[in-house]
Amino acid sequence: MKVRLVQNGIFTIIDDVAKAAFPPESGFYWIDAEVEDLVTLQPLFQLHDLAIEDCLNEEEQRPKLEIFDTHYFIVVNSIRFDDEEIFLREMNIFLGKHYVITATRQKLREIRSIKPIMMEEEINSPDKFLYHLLDLVVDNYFTVGYRIESKIEKLDEDILINPRKSHQNEIIGLRSEIMWLKNVLGPQKNVIMALTKKDLRLINENLQKYFDDIYENAVKIHETFDTFRDLIGNLREAYQLSLSNRMNDIMRMFTALTTIFMPMTIITGLYGMNFDNMPETHWKYGYYGVLGLLVGIGAAMFYLFRKKEWL
């Protein structure tokens, strides 16, 4: 757990967390904690029992906003994509009048990224800190969205060139993750909308208007994942069509080869009969003549099929 006094974006590390329970002369306290630290922080900041219970619960919490007498409790999901799997990490935020507490189970990229922003923007209040933090969370969804889009485009290209059985598993896995994300993005979008619409005394009225911009981005992200769902459906159709075309090509090849060898089989079968009265049987060049005939028939039929683009 790290306790920082933030004054116009400048950090000062505080050794005693109990000092953060009282408002500073200027600025605010940012407490970057793990969820287990909330047991210590609860009595100092009068954090609500239900909020603490939600944080300590091992089950994944849906994004939400809860308003208590002295603070707000906000749950949002950070996103990460490692090209194989999409991960969501729960971020618990307690917003007070002179403090903000971020409680997580893992180190999140947004927590690291907000530090230079705080200095650049000279952040001096908890509500402004919340605005920039949520802005980073939503922006990361755009980053992941671009990478998912690139993966869908690559899959589409690979399927058209050389469809493989593994592609079907990739499509199914990607579709399930996109549908799962859509279910998360709905509540998260609603949380951000609540920050723009509700009468929230801990958030400056002028700053609330800036949350509208984050909400618009959240709506775009939600619509983008709707589009991804449709694209995945198109990928499945393209995969089935590519497999069907490939099977048709294989069957056409086998049919053409069978047709080419059919007259050869008839000729060799004819001369394989054991009759004495066969004129060509005792011909000196009979073997070479029949062999040349077979090659000529095969070459002529192959040329005909290539000309008609059957092969």
mmCIF file of C-alpha atoms in Angstrom:
data_model
loop_
_atom_site.group_PDB
_atom_site.id
_atom_site.type_symbol
_atom_site.label_atom_id
_atom_site.label_comp_id
_atom_site.label_asym_id
_atom_site.label_seq_id
_atom_site.Cartn_x
_atom_site.Cartn_y
_atom_site.Cartn_z
ATOM 1 C CA MET A 1 0.000 0.000 0.000
ATOM 2 C CA LYS A 2 1.312 3.441 -0.985
ATOM 3 C CA VAL A 3 -0.084 6.679 0.383
ATOM 4 C CA ARG A 4 0.591 9.831 -1.610
ATOM 5 C CA LEU A 5 -0.299 13.428 -0.926
ATOM 6 C CA VAL A 6 -1.051 14.932 -4.332
ATOM 7 C CA GLN A 7 -0.769 18.703 -4.714
ATOM 8 C CA ASN A 8 -1.083 20.064 -8.253
ATOM 9 C CA GLY A 9 0.168 16.766 -9.635
ATOM 10 C CA ILE A 10 3.204 16.602 -7.329
ATOM 11 C CA PHE A 11 3.471 13.488 -5.137
ATOM 12 C CA THR A 12 4.637 13.357 -1.554
ATOM 13 C CA ILE A 13 4.898 9.916 0.025
ATOM 14 C CA ILE A 14 3.158 9.631 3.418
ATOM 15 C CA ASP A 15 4.470 6.988 5.817
ATOM 16 C CA ASP A 16 1.528 7.039 8.225
ATOM 17 C CA VAL A 17 -1.754 6.186 6.512
ATOM 18 C CA ALA A 18 -3.682 7.584 9.489
ATOM 19 C CA LYS A 19 -2.727 11.104 8.349
ATOM 20 C CA ALA A 20 -4.769 10.574 5.200
ATOM 21 C CA ALA A 21 -7.949 10.281 7.261
ATOM 22 C CA PHE A 22 -7.917 14.072 7.717
ATOM 23 C CA PRO A 23 -8.160 16.617 4.872
ATOM 24 C CA PRO A 24 -4.829 18.187 3.871
ATOM 25 C CA GLU A 25 -4.408 21.947 3.622
ATOM 26 C CA SER A 26 -4.336 21.584 -0.176
ATOM 27 C CA GLY A 27 -4.602 18.745 -2.629
ATOM 28 C CA PHE A 28 -5.825 15.241 -1.774
ATOM 29 C CA TYR A 29 -4.585 11.815 -0.750
ATOM 30 C CA TRP A 30 -4.263 8.957 -3.218
ATOM 31 C CA ILE A 31 -3.980 5.546 -1.595
ATOM 32 C CA ASP A 32 -2.879 2.820 -4.001
ATOM 33 C CA ALA A 33 -3.751 -0.377 -2.136
ATOM 34 C CA GLU A 34 -4.335 -4.074 -2.538
ATOM 35 C CA VAL A 35 -7.778 -5.378 -1.632
ATOM 36 C CA GLU A 36 -6.452 -6.957 1.571
ATOM 37 C CA ASP A 37 -5.375 -3.492 2.781
ATOM 38 C CA LEU A 38 -9.019 -2.384 2.888
ATOM 39 C CA VAL A 39 -9.424 -4.126 6.244
ATOM 40 C CA THR A 40 -6.980 -1.549 7.652
ATOM 41 C CA LEU A 41 -8.420 1.363 5.684
ATOM 42 C CA GLN A 42 -12.085 0.722 6.471
ATOM 43 C CA PRO A 43 -12.168 2.154 10.024
ATOM 44 C CA LEU A 44 -9.993 5.137 9.065
ATOM 45 C CA PHE A 45 -12.285 6.275 6.231
ATOM 46 C CA GLN A 46 -15.589 4.729 7.374
ATOM 47 C CA LEU A 47 -15.817 2.662 4.219
ATOM 48 C CA HIS A 48 -19.115 0.853 3.911
ATOM 49 C CA ASP A 49 -19.236 -2.812 4.943
ATOM 50 C CA LEU A 50 -20.998 -3.901 1.739
ATOM 51 C CA ALA A 51 -18.346 -2.251 -0.415
ATOM 52 C CA ILE A 52 -15.537 -3.933 1.536
ATOM 53 C CA GLU A 53 -17.339 -7.258 1.260
ATOM 54 C CA ASP A 54 -17.606 -6.862 -2.508
ATOM 55 C CA CYS A 55 -13.895 -6.116 -2.804
ATOM 56 C CA LEU A 56 -12.822 -9.068 -0.670
ATOM 57 C CA ASN A 57 -15.182 -11.434 -2.457
ATOM 58 C CA GLU A 58 -13.299 -13.772 -4.789
ATOM 59 C CA GLU A 59 -16.116 -13.673 -7.334
ATOM 60 C CA GLU A 60 -15.813 -11.188 -10.157
ATOM 61 C CA GLN A 61 -17.883 -8.037 -9.546
ATOM 62 C CA ARG A 62 -19.888 -6.352 -12.258
ATOM 63 C CA PRO A 63 -19.126 -2.672 -12.942
ATOM 64 C CA LYS A 64 -21.250 -0.483 -10.688
ATOM 65 C CA LEU A 65 -21.579 2.785 -8.806
ATOM 66 C CA GLU A 66 -22.755 2.834 -5.181
ATOM 67 C CA ILE A 67 -23.329 6.089 -3.314
ATOM 68 C CA PHE A 68 -22.795 6.188 0.442
ATOM 69 C CA ASP A 69 -22.912 9.069 2.908
ATOM 70 C CA THR A 70 -19.204 9.924 2.932
ATOM 71 C CA HIS A 71 -17.898 8.287 -0.229
ATOM 72 C CA TYR A 72 -18.706 6.649 -3.541
ATOM 73 C CA PHE A 73 -17.785 3.085 -4.420
ATOM 74 C CA ILE A 74 -17.031 2.443 -8.111
ATOM 75 C CA VAL A 75 -16.131 -0.855 -9.767
ATOM 76 C CA VAL A 76 -14.737 -0.880 -13.319
ATOM 77 C CA ASN A 77 -12.832 -3.465 -15.331
ATOM 78 C CA SER A 78 -9.379 -2.913 -16.786
ATOM 79 C CA ILE A 79 -8.677 -4.862 -19.977
ATOM 80 C CA ARG A 80 -5.591 -6.599 -21.353
ATOM 81 C CA PHE A 81 -5.093 -8.701 -24.502
ATOM 82 C CA ASP A 82 -2.058 -10.941 -25.024
ATOM 83 C CA ASP A 83 -3.007 -12.126 -28.573
ATOM 84 C CA GLU A 84 -4.275 -15.421 -27.190
ATOM 85 C CA GLU A 85 -6.710 -14.434 -24.457
ATOM 86 C CA ILE A 86 -8.495 -11.355 -23.170
ATOM 87 C CA PHE A 87 -8.175 -10.599 -19.470
ATOM 88 C CA LEU A 88 -10.351 -8.315 -17.351
ATOM 89 C CA ARG A 89 -8.986 -7.022 -14.065
ATOM 90 C CA GLU A 90 -11.282 -5.584 -11.437
ATOM 91 C CA MET A 91 -10.496 -2.072 -10.218
ATOM 92 C CA ASN A 92 -12.199 -0.891 -7.028
ATOM 93 C CA ILE A 93 -12.297 2.862 -6.438
ATOM 94 C CA PHE A 94 -13.381 4.680 -3.285
ATOM 95 C CA LEU A 95 -13.933 8.373 -3.897
ATOM 96 C CA GLY A 96 -14.084 10.690 -0.897
ATOM 97 C CA LYS A 97 -14.030 14.432 -0.472
ATOM 98 C CA HIS A 98 -10.298 14.611 0.173
ATOM 99 C CA TYR A 99 -9.085 11.168 -0.865
ATOM 100 C CA VAL A 100 -9.295 8.476 -3.500
ATOM 101 C CA ILE A 101 -8.504 4.813 -2.845
ATOM 102 C CA THR A 102 -7.711 2.406 -5.686
ATOM 103 C CA ALA A 103 -7.797 -1.232 -4.574
ATOM 104 C CA THR A 104 -6.772 -4.028 -6.966
ATOM 105 C CA ARG A 105 -5.569 -7.622 -6.884
ATOM 106 C CA GLN A 106 -2.968 -7.114 -9.627
ATOM 107 C CA LYS A 107 -0.842 -4.214 -10.759
ATOM 108 C CA LEU A 108 -2.775 -2.504 -13.527
ATOM 109 C CA ARG A 109 -1.443 -0.557 -16.479
ATOM 110 C CA GLU A 110 -3.812 2.347 -15.822
ATOM 111 C CA ILE A 111 -2.411 2.854 -12.334
ATOM 112 C CA ARG A 112 1.097 3.220 -13.768
ATOM 113 C CA SER A 113 -0.036 5.357 -16.689
ATOM 114 C CA ILE A 114 -1.911 7.930 -14.637
ATOM 115 C CA LYS A 115 1.144 9.169 -12.764
ATOM 116 C CA PRO A 116 2.680 11.231 -15.607
ATOM 117 C CA ILE A 117 -0.810 12.495 -16.518
ATOM 118 C CA MET A 118 -1.308 13.784 -12.977
ATOM 119 C CA MET A 119 1.885 15.802 -13.201
ATOM 120 C CA GLU A 120 1.113 17.086 -16.691
ATOM 121 C CA GLU A 121 -2.480 18.074 -15.830
ATOM 122 C CA GLU A 122 -1.548 19.300 -12.327
ATOM 123 C CA ILE A 123 -4.366 17.283 -10.804
ATOM 124 C CA ASN A 124 -5.382 18.627 -7.416
ATOM 125 C CA SER A 125 -8.721 16.960 -6.594
ATOM 126 C CA PRO A 126 -10.039 13.380 -6.265
ATOM 127 C CA ASP A 127 -12.825 13.861 -8.827
ATOM 128 C CA LYS A 128 -10.365 15.013 -11.499
ATOM 129 C CA PHE A 129 -8.166 12.029 -10.673
ATOM 130 C CA LEU A 130 -11.214 9.789 -11.182
ATOM 131 C CA TYR A 131 -11.933 11.394 -14.550
ATOM 132 C CA HIS A 132 -8.431 10.758 -15.916
ATOM 133 C CA LEU A 133 -8.328 7.228 -14.491
ATOM 134 C CA LEU A 134 -11.615 6.230 -16.145
ATOM 135 C CA ASP A 135 -10.466 7.890 -19.360
ATOM 136 C CA LEU A 136 -7.412 5.605 -19.376
ATOM 137 C CA VAL A 137 -9.568 2.537 -18.687
ATOM 138 C CA VAL A 138 -11.838 3.263 -21.656
ATOM 139 C CA ASP A 139 -8.920 4.184 -23.953
ATOM 140 C CA ASN A 140 -7.357 0.781 -23.311
ATOM 141 C CA TYR A 141 -10.529 -0.832 -24.660
ATOM 142 C CA PHE A 142 -9.902 1.018 -27.919
ATOM 143 C CA THR A 143 -6.339 -0.356 -27.992
ATOM 144 C CA VAL A 144 -7.577 -3.902 -27.450
ATOM 145 C CA GLY A 145 -10.317 -3.316 -30.029
ATOM 146 C CA TYR A 146 -7.730 -2.414 -32.678
ATOM 147 C CA ARG A 147 -5.748 -5.560 -31.927
ATOM 148 C CA ILE A 148 -8.875 -7.737 -32.093
ATOM 149 C CA GLU A 149 -9.780 -6.146 -35.419
ATOM 150 C CA SER A 150 -6.283 -6.919 -36.747
ATOM 151 C CA LYS A 151 -6.606 -10.511 -35.583
ATOM 152 C CA ILE A 152 -9.989 -10.864 -37.317
ATOM 153 C CA GLU A 153 -8.532 -9.452 -40.558
ATOM 154 C CA LYS A 154 -5.571 -11.856 -40.400
ATOM 155 C CA LEU A 155 -7.890 -14.784 -39.721
ATOM 156 C CA ASP A 156 -10.036 -13.769 -42.677
ATOM 157 C CA GLU A 157 -6.987 -13.638 -44.947
ATOM 158 C CA ASP A 158 -5.632 -16.995 -43.716
ATOM 159 C CA ILE A 159 -9.021 -18.663 -44.142
ATOM 160 C CA LEU A 160 -9.337 -17.462 -47.731
ATOM 161 C CA ILE A 161 -5.800 -18.618 -48.617
ATOM 162 C CA ASN A 162 -5.528 -21.868 -46.684
ATOM 163 C CA PRO A 163 -8.369 -22.874 -44.312
ATOM 164 C CA ARG A 164 -7.300 -25.195 -41.506
ATOM 165 C CA LYS A 165 -9.185 -27.018 -38.795
ATOM 166 C CA SER A 166 -7.450 -24.892 -36.139
ATOM 167 C CA HIS A 167 -9.138 -21.797 -37.601
ATOM 168 C CA GLN A 168 -12.508 -23.062 -36.419
ATOM 169 C CA ASN A 169 -11.265 -23.259 -32.817
ATOM 170 C CA GLU A 170 -9.824 -19.736 -33.087
ATOM 171 C CA ILE A 171 -13.115 -18.386 -34.401
ATOM 172 C CA ILE A 172 -15.147 -20.062 -31.653
ATOM 173 C CA GLY A 173 -12.745 -18.868 -28.929
ATOM 174 C CA LEU A 174 -12.656 -15.303 -30.228
ATOM 175 C CA ARG A 175 -16.438 -15.177 -30.559
ATOM 176 C CA SER A 176 -17.003 -16.357 -26.978
ATOM 177 C CA GLU A 177 -14.554 -13.738 -25.636
ATOM 178 C CA ILE A 178 -16.211 -10.952 -27.647
ATOM 179 C CA MET A 179 -19.668 -11.950 -26.381
ATOM 180 C CA TRP A 180 -18.302 -12.054 -22.829
ATOM 181 C CA LEU A 181 -16.797 -8.590 -23.231
ATOM 182 C CA LYS A 182 -20.073 -7.222 -24.588
ATOM 183 C CA ASN A 183 -21.833 -8.363 -21.428
ATOM 184 C CA VAL A 184 -19.253 -6.462 -19.347
ATOM 185 C CA LEU A 185 -19.262 -3.313 -21.448
ATOM 186 C CA GLY A 186 -22.983 -2.751 -20.983
ATOM 187 C CA PRO A 187 -22.842 -2.267 -17.174
ATOM 188 C CA GLN A 188 -19.554 -0.345 -17.439
ATOM 189 C CA LYS A 189 -21.116 2.045 -19.928
ATOM 190 C CA ASN A 190 -24.024 2.551 -17.523
ATOM 191 C CA VAL A 191 -21.649 3.365 -14.655
ATOM 192 C CA ILE A 192 -20.002 6.122 -16.683
ATOM 193 C CA MET A 193 -23.407 7.432 -17.757
ATOM 194 C CA ALA A 194 -24.437 7.626 -14.087
ATOM 195 C CA LEU A 195 -21.392 9.807 -13.398
ATOM 196 C CA THR A 196 -22.708 12.291 -15.978
ATOM 197 C CA LYS A 197 -26.397 12.272 -15.001
ATOM 198 C CA LYS A 198 -26.681 11.868 -11.256
ATOM 199 C CA ASP A 199 -26.499 14.674 -8.712
ATOM 200 C CA LEU A 200 -23.123 13.779 -7.252
ATOM 201 C CA ARG A 201 -21.879 16.206 -4.624
ATOM 202 C CA LEU A 202 -18.356 14.725 -4.597
ATOM 203 C CA ILE A 203 -17.885 15.492 -8.298
ATOM 204 C CA ASN A 204 -17.648 19.060 -9.483
ATOM 205 C CA GLU A 205 -20.582 20.016 -11.700
ATOM 206 C CA ASN A 206 -18.294 21.441 -14.389
ATOM 207 C CA LEU A 207 -16.185 18.276 -14.367
ATOM 208 C CA GLN A 208 -19.268 16.110 -14.808
ATOM 209 C CA LYS A 209 -19.576 17.441 -18.338
ATOM 210 C CA TYR A 210 -16.177 15.945 -19.154
ATOM 211 C CA PHE A 211 -17.477 12.513 -18.218
ATOM 212 C CA ASP A 212 -19.809 12.835 -21.219
ATOM 213 C CA ASP A 213 -16.759 12.452 -23.461
ATOM 214 C CA ILE A 214 -15.781 9.221 -21.693
ATOM 215 C CA TYR A 215 -19.361 8.000 -21.983
ATOM 216 C CA GLU A 216 -19.375 8.641 -25.746
ATOM 217 C CA ASN A 217 -16.183 6.607 -26.066
ATOM 218 C CA ALA A 218 -17.732 3.819 -23.990
ATOM 219 C CA VAL A 219 -20.729 3.778 -26.354
ATOM 220 C CA LYS A 220 -18.379 3.599 -29.371
ATOM 221 C CA ILE A 221 -16.523 0.682 -27.800
ATOM 222 C CA HIS A 222 -19.813 -1.135 -27.137
ATOM 223 C CA GLU A 223 -20.870 -0.613 -30.763
ATOM 224 C CA THR A 224 -17.435 -1.712 -31.981
ATOM 225 C CA PHE A 225 -17.778 -5.049 -30.209
ATOM 226 C CA ASP A 226 -21.229 -5.397 -31.765
ATOM 227 C CA THR A 227 -19.493 -5.058 -35.125
ATOM 228 C CA PHE A 228 -16.878 -7.629 -34.093
ATOM 229 C CA ARG A 229 -19.665 -10.098 -33.326
ATOM 230 C CA ASP A 230 -21.010 -9.664 -36.877
ATOM 231 C CA LEU A 231 -17.512 -9.994 -38.343
ATOM 232 C CA ILE A 232 -16.987 -13.247 -36.454
ATOM 233 C CA GLY A 233 -20.250 -14.520 -37.969
ATOM 234 C CA ASN A 234 -18.903 -13.620 -41.416
ATOM 235 C CA LEU A 235 -15.650 -15.416 -40.590
ATOM 236 C CA ARG A 236 -17.531 -18.612 -39.781
ATOM 237 C CA GLU A 237 -19.390 -18.406 -43.083
ATOM 238 C CA ALA A 238 -16.131 -17.727 -44.942
ATOM 239 C CA TYR A 239 -14.508 -20.718 -43.197
ATOM 240 C CA GLN A 240 -17.343 -23.043 -44.189
ATOM 241 C CA LEU A 241 -17.335 -21.673 -47.743
ATOM 242 C CA SER A 242 -13.552 -22.062 -48.043
ATOM 243 C CA LEU A 243 -13.746 -25.652 -46.811
ATOM 244 C CA SER A 244 -16.552 -26.353 -49.264
ATOM 245 C CA ASN A 245 -14.591 -24.807 -52.143
ATOM 246 C CA ARG A 246 -11.490 -26.733 -51.159
ATOM 247 C CA MET A 247 -13.476 -29.974 -51.058
ATOM 248 C CA ASN A 248 -14.954 -29.175 -54.462
ATOM 249 C CA ASP A 249 -11.441 -28.572 -55.842
ATOM 250 C CA ILE A 250 -10.265 -31.904 -54.465
ATOM 251 C CA MET A 251 -13.279 -33.748 -55.869
ATOM 252 C CA ARG A 252 -12.813 -32.039 -59.236
ATOM 253 C CA MET A 253 -9.155 -33.099 -59.273
ATOM 254 C CA PHE A 254 -10.024 -36.705 -58.436
ATOM 255 C CA THR A 255 -12.797 -36.723 -61.031
ATOM 256 C CA ALA A 256 -10.467 -35.368 -63.709
ATOM 257 C CA LEU A 257 -7.749 -37.899 -62.862
ATOM 258 C CA THR A 258 -10.293 -40.736 -62.892
ATOM 259 C CA THR A 259 -11.577 -39.557 -66.275
ATOM 260 C CA ILE A 260 -8.032 -39.383 -67.673
ATOM 261 C CA PHE A 261 -7.149 -42.894 -66.517
ATOM 262 C CA MET A 262 -10.471 -44.434 -67.514
ATOM 263 C CA PRO A 263 -9.685 -44.933 -71.237
ATOM 264 C CA MET A 264 -6.201 -46.117 -70.299
ATOM 265 C CA THR A 265 -7.754 -48.694 -67.999
ATOM 266 C CA ILE A 266 -10.069 -49.859 -70.778
ATOM 267 C CA ILE A 267 -7.181 -50.236 -73.231
ATOM 268 C CA THR A 268 -4.931 -52.071 -70.775
ATOM 269 C CA GLY A 269 -7.860 -54.251 -69.756
ATOM 270 C CA LEU A 270 -8.582 -55.052 -73.391
ATOM 271 C CA TYR A 271 -5.008 -56.155 -74.062
ATOM 272 C CA GLY A 272 -4.918 -58.072 -70.834
ATOM 273 C CA MET A 273 -7.429 -60.616 -72.148
ATOM 274 C CA ASN A 274 -5.987 -64.071 -72.855
ATOM 275 C CA PHE A 275 -7.201 -64.672 -76.438
ATOM 276 C CA ASP A 276 -4.909 -66.180 -79.052
ATOM 277 C CA ASN A 277 -6.525 -64.482 -82.039
ATOM 278 C CA MET A 278 -5.566 -60.866 -81.293
ATOM 279 C CA PRO A 279 -3.764 -59.202 -84.244
ATOM 280 C CA GLU A 280 -1.666 -56.815 -82.176
ATOM 281 C CA THR A 281 -0.463 -59.524 -79.821
ATOM 282 C CA HIS A 282 2.359 -60.663 -82.100
ATOM 283 C CA TRP A 283 3.155 -57.224 -83.564
ATOM 284 C CA LYS A 284 6.828 -56.366 -83.080
ATOM 285 C CA TYR A 285 6.142 -52.812 -81.914
ATOM 286 C CA GLY A 286 2.812 -53.537 -80.245
ATOM 287 C CA TYR A 287 3.998 -52.787 -76.708
ATOM 288 C CA TYR A 288 5.518 -49.450 -77.655
ATOM 289 C CA GLY A 289 2.509 -48.529 -79.767
ATOM 290 C CA VAL A 290 0.011 -49.171 -76.981
ATOM 291 C CA LEU A 291 2.250 -47.365 -74.477
ATOM 292 C CA GLY A 292 2.430 -44.348 -76.802
ATOM 293 C CA LEU A 293 -1.330 -44.462 -77.253
ATOM 294 C CA LEU A 294 -1.860 -44.399 -73.494
ATOM 295 C CA VAL A 295 0.488 -41.443 -73.058
ATOM 296 C CA GLY A 296 -1.106 -39.599 -75.961
ATOM 297 C CA ILE A 297 -4.637 -40.071 -74.627
ATOM 298 C CA GLY A 298 -3.582 -38.935 -71.154
ATOM 299 C CA ALA A 299 -1.764 -35.861 -72.444
ATOM 300 C CA ALA A 300 -4.662 -34.904 -74.753
ATOM 301 C CA MET A 301 -7.249 -35.161 -71.971
ATOM 302 C CA PHE A 302 -5.026 -33.258 -69.542
ATOM 303 C CA TYR A 303 -4.588 -30.467 -72.115
ATOM 304 C CA LEU A 304 -8.368 -30.371 -72.695
ATOM 305 C CA PHE A 305 -9.125 -30.109 -68.960
ATOM 306 C CA ARG A 306 -6.541 -27.370 -68.456
ATOM 307 C CA LYS A 307 -7.945 -25.414 -71.384
ATOM 308 C CA LYS A 308 -11.428 -25.580 -69.912
ATOM 309 C CA GLU A 309 -9.981 -24.696 -66.445
ATOM 310 C CA TRP A 310 -11.229 -27.893 -64.895
ATOM 311 C CA LEU A 311 -7.770 -28.494 -63.483
#
